[in-house]
PDB file of C-alpha atoms in Angstrom:
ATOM      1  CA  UNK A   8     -17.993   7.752  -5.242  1.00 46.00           C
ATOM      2  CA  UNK A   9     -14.699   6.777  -7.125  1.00 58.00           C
ATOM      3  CA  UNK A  10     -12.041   9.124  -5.969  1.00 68.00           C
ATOM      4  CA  UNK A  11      -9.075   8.329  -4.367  1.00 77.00           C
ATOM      5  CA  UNK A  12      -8.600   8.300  -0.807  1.00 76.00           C
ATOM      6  CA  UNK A  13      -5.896  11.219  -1.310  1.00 82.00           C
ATOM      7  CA  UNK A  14      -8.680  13.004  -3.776  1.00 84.00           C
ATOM      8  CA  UNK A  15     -11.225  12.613  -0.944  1.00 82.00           C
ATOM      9  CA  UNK A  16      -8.707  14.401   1.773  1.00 85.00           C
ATOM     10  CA  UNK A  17      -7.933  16.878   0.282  1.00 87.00           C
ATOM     11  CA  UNK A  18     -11.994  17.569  -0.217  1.00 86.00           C
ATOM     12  CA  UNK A  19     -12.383  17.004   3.355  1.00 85.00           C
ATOM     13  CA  UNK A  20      -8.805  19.191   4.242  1.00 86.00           C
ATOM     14  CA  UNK A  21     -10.862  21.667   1.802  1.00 87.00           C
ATOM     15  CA  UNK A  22     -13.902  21.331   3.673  1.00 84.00           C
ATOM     16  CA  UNK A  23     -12.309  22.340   7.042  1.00 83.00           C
ATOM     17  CA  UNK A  24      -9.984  25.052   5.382  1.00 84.00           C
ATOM     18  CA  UNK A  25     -13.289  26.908   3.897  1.00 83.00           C
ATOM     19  CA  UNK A  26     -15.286  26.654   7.473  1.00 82.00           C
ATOM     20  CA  UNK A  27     -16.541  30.203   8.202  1.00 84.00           C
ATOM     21  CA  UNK A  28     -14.393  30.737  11.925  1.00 82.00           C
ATOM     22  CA  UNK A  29     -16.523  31.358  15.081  1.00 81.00           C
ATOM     23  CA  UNK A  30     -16.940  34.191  16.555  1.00 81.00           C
ATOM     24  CA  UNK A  31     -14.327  35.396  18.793  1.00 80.00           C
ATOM     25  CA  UNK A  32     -12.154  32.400  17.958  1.00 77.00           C
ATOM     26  CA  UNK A  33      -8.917  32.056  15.323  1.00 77.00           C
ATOM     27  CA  UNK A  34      -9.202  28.400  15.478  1.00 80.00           C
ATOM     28  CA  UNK A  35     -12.363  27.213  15.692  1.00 84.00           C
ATOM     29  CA  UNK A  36     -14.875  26.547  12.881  1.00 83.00           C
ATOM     30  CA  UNK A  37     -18.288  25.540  12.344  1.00 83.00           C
ATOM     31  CA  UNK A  38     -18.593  22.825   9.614  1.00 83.00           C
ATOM     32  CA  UNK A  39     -21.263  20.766   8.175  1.00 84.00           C
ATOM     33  CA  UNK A  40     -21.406  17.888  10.496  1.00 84.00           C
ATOM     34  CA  UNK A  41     -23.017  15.166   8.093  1.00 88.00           C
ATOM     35  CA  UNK A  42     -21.313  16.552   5.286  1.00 86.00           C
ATOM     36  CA  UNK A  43     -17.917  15.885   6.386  1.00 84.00           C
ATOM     37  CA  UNK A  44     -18.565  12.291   8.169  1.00 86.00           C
ATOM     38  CA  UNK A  45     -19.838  11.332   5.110  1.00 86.00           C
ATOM     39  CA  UNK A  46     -16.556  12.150   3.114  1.00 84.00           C
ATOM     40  CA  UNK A  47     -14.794  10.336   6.538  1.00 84.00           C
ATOM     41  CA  UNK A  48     -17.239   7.521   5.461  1.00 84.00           C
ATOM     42  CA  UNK A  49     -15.907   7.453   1.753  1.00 83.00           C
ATOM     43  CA  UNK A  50     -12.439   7.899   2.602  1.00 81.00           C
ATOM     44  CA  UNK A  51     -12.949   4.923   5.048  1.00 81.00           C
ATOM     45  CA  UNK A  52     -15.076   3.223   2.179  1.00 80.00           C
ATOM     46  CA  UNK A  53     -11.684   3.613  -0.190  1.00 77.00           C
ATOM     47  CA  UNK A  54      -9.099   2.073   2.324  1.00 77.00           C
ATOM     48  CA  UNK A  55     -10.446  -1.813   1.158  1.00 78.00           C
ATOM     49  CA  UNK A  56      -9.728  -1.116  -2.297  1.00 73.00           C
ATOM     50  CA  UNK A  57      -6.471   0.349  -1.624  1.00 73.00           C
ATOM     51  CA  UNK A  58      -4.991  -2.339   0.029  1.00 79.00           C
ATOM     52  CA  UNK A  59      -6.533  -4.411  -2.154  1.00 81.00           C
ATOM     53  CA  UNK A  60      -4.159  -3.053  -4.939  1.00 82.00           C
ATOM     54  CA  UNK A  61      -1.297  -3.615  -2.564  1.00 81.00           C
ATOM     55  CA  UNK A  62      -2.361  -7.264  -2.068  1.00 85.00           C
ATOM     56  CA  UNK A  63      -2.357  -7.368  -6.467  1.00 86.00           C
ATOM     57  CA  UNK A  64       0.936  -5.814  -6.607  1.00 86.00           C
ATOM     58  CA  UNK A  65       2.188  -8.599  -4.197  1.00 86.00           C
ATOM     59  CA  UNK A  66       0.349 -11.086  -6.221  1.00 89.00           C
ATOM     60  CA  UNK A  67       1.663 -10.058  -9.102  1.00 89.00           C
ATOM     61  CA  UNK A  68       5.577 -10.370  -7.747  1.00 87.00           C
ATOM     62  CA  UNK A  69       4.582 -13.740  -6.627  1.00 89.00           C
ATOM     63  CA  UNK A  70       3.317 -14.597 -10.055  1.00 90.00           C
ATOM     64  CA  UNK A  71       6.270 -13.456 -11.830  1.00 87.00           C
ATOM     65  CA  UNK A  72       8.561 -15.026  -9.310  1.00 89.00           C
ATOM     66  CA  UNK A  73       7.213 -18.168 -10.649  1.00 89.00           C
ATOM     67  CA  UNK A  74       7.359 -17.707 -14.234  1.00 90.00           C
ATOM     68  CA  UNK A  75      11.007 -16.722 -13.979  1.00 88.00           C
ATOM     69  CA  UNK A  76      11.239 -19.836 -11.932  1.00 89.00           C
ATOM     70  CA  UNK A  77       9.482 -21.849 -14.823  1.00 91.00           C
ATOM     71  CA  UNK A  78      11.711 -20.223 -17.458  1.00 90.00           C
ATOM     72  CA  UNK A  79      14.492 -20.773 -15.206  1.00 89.00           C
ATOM     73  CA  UNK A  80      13.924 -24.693 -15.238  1.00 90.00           C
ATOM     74  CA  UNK A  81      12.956 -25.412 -18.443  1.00 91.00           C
ATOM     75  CA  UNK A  82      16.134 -23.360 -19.441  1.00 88.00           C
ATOM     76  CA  UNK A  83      17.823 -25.971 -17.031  1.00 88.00           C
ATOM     77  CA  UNK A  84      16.493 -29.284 -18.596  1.00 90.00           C
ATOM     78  CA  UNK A  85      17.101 -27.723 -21.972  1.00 89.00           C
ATOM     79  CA  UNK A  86      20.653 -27.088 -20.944  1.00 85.00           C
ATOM     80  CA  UNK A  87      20.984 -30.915 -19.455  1.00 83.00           C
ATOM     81  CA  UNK A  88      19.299 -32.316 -22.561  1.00 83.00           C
ATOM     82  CA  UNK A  89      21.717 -30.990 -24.567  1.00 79.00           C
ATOM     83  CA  UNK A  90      24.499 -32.545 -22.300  1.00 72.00           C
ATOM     84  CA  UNK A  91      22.989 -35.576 -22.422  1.00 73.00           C
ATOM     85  CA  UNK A  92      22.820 -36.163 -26.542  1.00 72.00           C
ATOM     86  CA  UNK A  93      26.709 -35.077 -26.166  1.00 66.00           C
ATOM     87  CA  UNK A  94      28.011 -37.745 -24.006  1.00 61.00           C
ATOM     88  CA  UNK A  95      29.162 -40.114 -27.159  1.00 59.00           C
ATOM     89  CA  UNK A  96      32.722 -38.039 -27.039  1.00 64.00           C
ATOM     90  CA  UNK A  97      34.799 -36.660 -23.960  1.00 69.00           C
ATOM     91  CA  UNK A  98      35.862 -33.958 -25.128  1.00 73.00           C
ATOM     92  CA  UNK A  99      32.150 -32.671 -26.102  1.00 70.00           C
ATOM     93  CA  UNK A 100      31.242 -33.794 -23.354  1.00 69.00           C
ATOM     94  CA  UNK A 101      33.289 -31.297 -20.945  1.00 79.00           C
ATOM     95  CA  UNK A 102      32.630 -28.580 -23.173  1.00 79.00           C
ATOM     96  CA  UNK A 103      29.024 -29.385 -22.636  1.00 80.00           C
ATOM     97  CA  UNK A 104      28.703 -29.891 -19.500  1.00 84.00           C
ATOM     98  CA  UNK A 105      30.646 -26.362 -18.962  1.00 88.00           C
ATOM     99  CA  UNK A 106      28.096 -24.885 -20.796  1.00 90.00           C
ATOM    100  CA  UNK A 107      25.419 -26.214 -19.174  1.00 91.00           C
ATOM    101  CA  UNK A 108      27.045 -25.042 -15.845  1.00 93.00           C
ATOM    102  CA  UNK A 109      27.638 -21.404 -17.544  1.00 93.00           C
ATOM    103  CA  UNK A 110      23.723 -21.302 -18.543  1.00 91.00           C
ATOM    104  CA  UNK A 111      22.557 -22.909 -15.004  1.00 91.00           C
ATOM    105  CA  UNK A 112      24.735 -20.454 -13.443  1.00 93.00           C
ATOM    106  CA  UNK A 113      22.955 -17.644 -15.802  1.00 91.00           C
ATOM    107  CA  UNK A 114      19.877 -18.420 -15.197  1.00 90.00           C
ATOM    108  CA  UNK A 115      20.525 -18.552 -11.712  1.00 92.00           C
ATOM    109  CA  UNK A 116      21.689 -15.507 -11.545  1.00 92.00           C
ATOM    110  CA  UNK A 117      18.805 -13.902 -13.524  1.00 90.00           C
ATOM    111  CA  UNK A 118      16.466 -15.204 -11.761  1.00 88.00           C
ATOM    112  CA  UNK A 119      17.835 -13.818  -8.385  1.00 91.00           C
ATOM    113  CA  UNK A 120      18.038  -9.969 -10.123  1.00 91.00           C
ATOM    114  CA  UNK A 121      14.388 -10.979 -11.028  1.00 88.00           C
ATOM    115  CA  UNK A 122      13.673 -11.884  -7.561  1.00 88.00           C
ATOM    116  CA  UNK A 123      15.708  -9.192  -6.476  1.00 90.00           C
ATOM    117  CA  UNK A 124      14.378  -6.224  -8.030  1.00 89.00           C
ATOM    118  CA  UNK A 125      10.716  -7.798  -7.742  1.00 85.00           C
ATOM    119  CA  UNK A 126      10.838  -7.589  -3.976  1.00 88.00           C
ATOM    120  CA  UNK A 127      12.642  -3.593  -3.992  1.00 89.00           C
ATOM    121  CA  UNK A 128       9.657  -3.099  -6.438  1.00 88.00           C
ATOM    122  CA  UNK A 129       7.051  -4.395  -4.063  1.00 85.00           C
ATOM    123  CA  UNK A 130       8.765  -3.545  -1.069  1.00 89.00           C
ATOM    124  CA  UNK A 131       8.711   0.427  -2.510  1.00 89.00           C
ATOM    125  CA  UNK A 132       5.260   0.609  -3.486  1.00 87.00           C
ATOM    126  CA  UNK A 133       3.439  -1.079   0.074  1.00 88.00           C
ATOM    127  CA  UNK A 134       6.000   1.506   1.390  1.00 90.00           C
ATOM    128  CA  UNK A 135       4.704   4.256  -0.496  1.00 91.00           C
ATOM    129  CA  UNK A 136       0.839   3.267  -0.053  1.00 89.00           C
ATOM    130  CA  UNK A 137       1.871   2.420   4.137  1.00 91.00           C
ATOM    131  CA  UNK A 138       2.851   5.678   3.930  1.00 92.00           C
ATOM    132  CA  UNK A 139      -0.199   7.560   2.202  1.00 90.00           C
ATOM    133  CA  UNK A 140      -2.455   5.126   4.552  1.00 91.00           C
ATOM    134  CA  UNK A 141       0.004   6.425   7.334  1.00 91.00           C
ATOM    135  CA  UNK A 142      -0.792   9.847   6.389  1.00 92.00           C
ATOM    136  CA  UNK A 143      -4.830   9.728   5.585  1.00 89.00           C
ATOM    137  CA  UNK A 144      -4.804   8.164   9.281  1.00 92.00           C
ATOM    138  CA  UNK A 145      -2.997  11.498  10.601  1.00 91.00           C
ATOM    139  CA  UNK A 146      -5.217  13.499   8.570  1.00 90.00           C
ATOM    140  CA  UNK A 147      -8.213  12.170   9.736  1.00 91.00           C
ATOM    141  CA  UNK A 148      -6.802  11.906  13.261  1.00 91.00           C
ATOM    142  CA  UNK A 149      -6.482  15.879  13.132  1.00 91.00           C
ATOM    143  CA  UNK A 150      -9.384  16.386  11.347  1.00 89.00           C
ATOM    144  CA  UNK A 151     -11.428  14.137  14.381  1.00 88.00           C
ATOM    145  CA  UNK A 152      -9.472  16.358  16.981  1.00 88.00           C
ATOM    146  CA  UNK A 153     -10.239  19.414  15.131  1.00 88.00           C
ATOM    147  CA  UNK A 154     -13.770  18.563  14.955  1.00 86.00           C
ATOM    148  CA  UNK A 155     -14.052  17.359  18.725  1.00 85.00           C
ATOM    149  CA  UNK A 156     -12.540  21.381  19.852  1.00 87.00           C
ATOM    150  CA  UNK A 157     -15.198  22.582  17.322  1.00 84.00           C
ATOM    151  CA  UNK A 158     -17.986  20.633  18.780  1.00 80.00           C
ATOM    152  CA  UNK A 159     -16.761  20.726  22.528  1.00 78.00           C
ATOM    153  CA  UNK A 160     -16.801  24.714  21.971  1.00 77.00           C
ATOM    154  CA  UNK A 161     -20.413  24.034  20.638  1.00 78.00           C
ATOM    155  CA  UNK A 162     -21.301  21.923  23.796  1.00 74.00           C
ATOM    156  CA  UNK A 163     -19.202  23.800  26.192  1.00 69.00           C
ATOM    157  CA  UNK A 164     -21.840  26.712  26.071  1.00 59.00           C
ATOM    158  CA  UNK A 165     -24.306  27.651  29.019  1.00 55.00           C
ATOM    159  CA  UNK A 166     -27.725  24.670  27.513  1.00 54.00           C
ATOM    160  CA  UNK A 167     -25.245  22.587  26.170  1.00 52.00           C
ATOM    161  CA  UNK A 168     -26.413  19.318  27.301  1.00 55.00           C
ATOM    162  CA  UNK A 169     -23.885  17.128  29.041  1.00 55.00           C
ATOM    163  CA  UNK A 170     -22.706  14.095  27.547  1.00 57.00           C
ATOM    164  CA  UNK A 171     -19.317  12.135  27.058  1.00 62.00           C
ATOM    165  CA  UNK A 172     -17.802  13.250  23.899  1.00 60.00           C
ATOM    166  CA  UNK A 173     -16.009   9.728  21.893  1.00 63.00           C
ATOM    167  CA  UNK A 174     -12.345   9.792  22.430  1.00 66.00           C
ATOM    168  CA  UNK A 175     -10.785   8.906  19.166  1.00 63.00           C
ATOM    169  CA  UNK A 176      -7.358   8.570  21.234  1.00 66.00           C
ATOM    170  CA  UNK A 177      -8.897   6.267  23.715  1.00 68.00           C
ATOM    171  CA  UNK A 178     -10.402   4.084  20.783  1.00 66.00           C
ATOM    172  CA  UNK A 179      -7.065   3.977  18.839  1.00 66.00           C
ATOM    173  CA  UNK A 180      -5.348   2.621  21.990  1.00 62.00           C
ATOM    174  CA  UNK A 181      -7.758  -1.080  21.149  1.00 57.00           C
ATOM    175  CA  UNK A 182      -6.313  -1.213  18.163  1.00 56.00           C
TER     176      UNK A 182
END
C-alpha cells in the first residue's frame, strides 16, 4: 500500500467512526479486528519512509550548506587572486584589497542567510513531520484504548475466557 500515514488514519479514524455501536452502549463498537490491525500494520509500515524523508531533507541542507561553502571559497580565492595581480601599485593595491574585504565580507554574509534560512527550513519541516508523527502516535494510542474498552466489553461477558489483556500504556513506559 502507498498512502500516507495521514491517508491511512484517517481510513482507520473512518473505520472506527463507521463501527455499528453495541447494544446498550453509546461508546462502544464492534470493529473488524484483523481489518483494522492491518491498517495499524501499514500505518506502522509508513513511519520508515517518513522519517526517511526527514533524514533527505536534512541531507539535503547539509548538501547545500556545502556548496554555498564551495561557492563561498572559490569566490574568496577569486577575490585574493585579483589582489594579488594588483600589488605592482599602492594605491590599487588598497582599493583592492578593500574590495576583496567588501566581497569576503559578502560572501560571508550570504553564506550565513544561506545557512540561516537552511536550518529555519529544516528545523520547520522535522517540526511539522515530529508533529504529524506526534499526532499518528495519539491517534493510534486512542484508537488501541478504544479498541482495548471494545474488546474488554467483549471479554468482560459471563464465557469470556480470562486472560491478561496487553497494556499499550505499560509498553510505552520501555520506550
Amino acid at each position: 500500500m502507498t498512502a500516507s500515514i495521514e491517508q491511512l488514519l484517517e481510513q482507520l479514524y473512518g473505520e472506527i467512526e463507521e463501527a455499528k455501536p453495541m447494544p446498550l452502549s453509546n461508546d462502544k463498537c464492534v470493529i473488524e479486528r484483523d481489518r483494522i490491525l492491518d491498517m495499524i500494520d501499514d500505518v506502522k509500515a509508513e513511519m520508515p519512509a517518513e522519517i526517511k524523508r526527514a533524514e533527505d531533507l536534512v541531507a539535503n541542507r547539509n548538501d547545500y550548506i556545502a556548496s554555498a561553502k564551495r561557492e563561498a571559497d572559490a569566490m574568496r580565492k577569486e577575490a585574493e587572486d585579483y589582489a594579488r595581480q594588483l600589488v605592482n601599485k599602492d594605491a590599487i593595491v588598497r582599493e583592492a584589497q578593500a574590495q576583496a574585504d567588501d566581497i569576503l565580507a559578502d560572501t560571508e554574509e550570504k553564506c550565513r542567510m544561506i545557512k540561516s534560512a537552511a536550518s529555519e527550513y529544516c528545523e520547520d519541516a522535522l517540526r511539522r513531520m515530529e508533529e504529524a508523527v506526534a499526532d499518528a502516535y495519539d491517534e493510534v494510542k486512542q484508537s488501541r484504548a478504544k479498541f482495548r474498552s471494545a474488546l474488554g466489553a467483549l471479554l468482560d461477558g459471563p464465557a469470556a475466557p480470562r486472560r491478561r489483556m496487553y497494556d499499550a500504556a505499560a509498553d510505552e513506559d520501555d520506550y
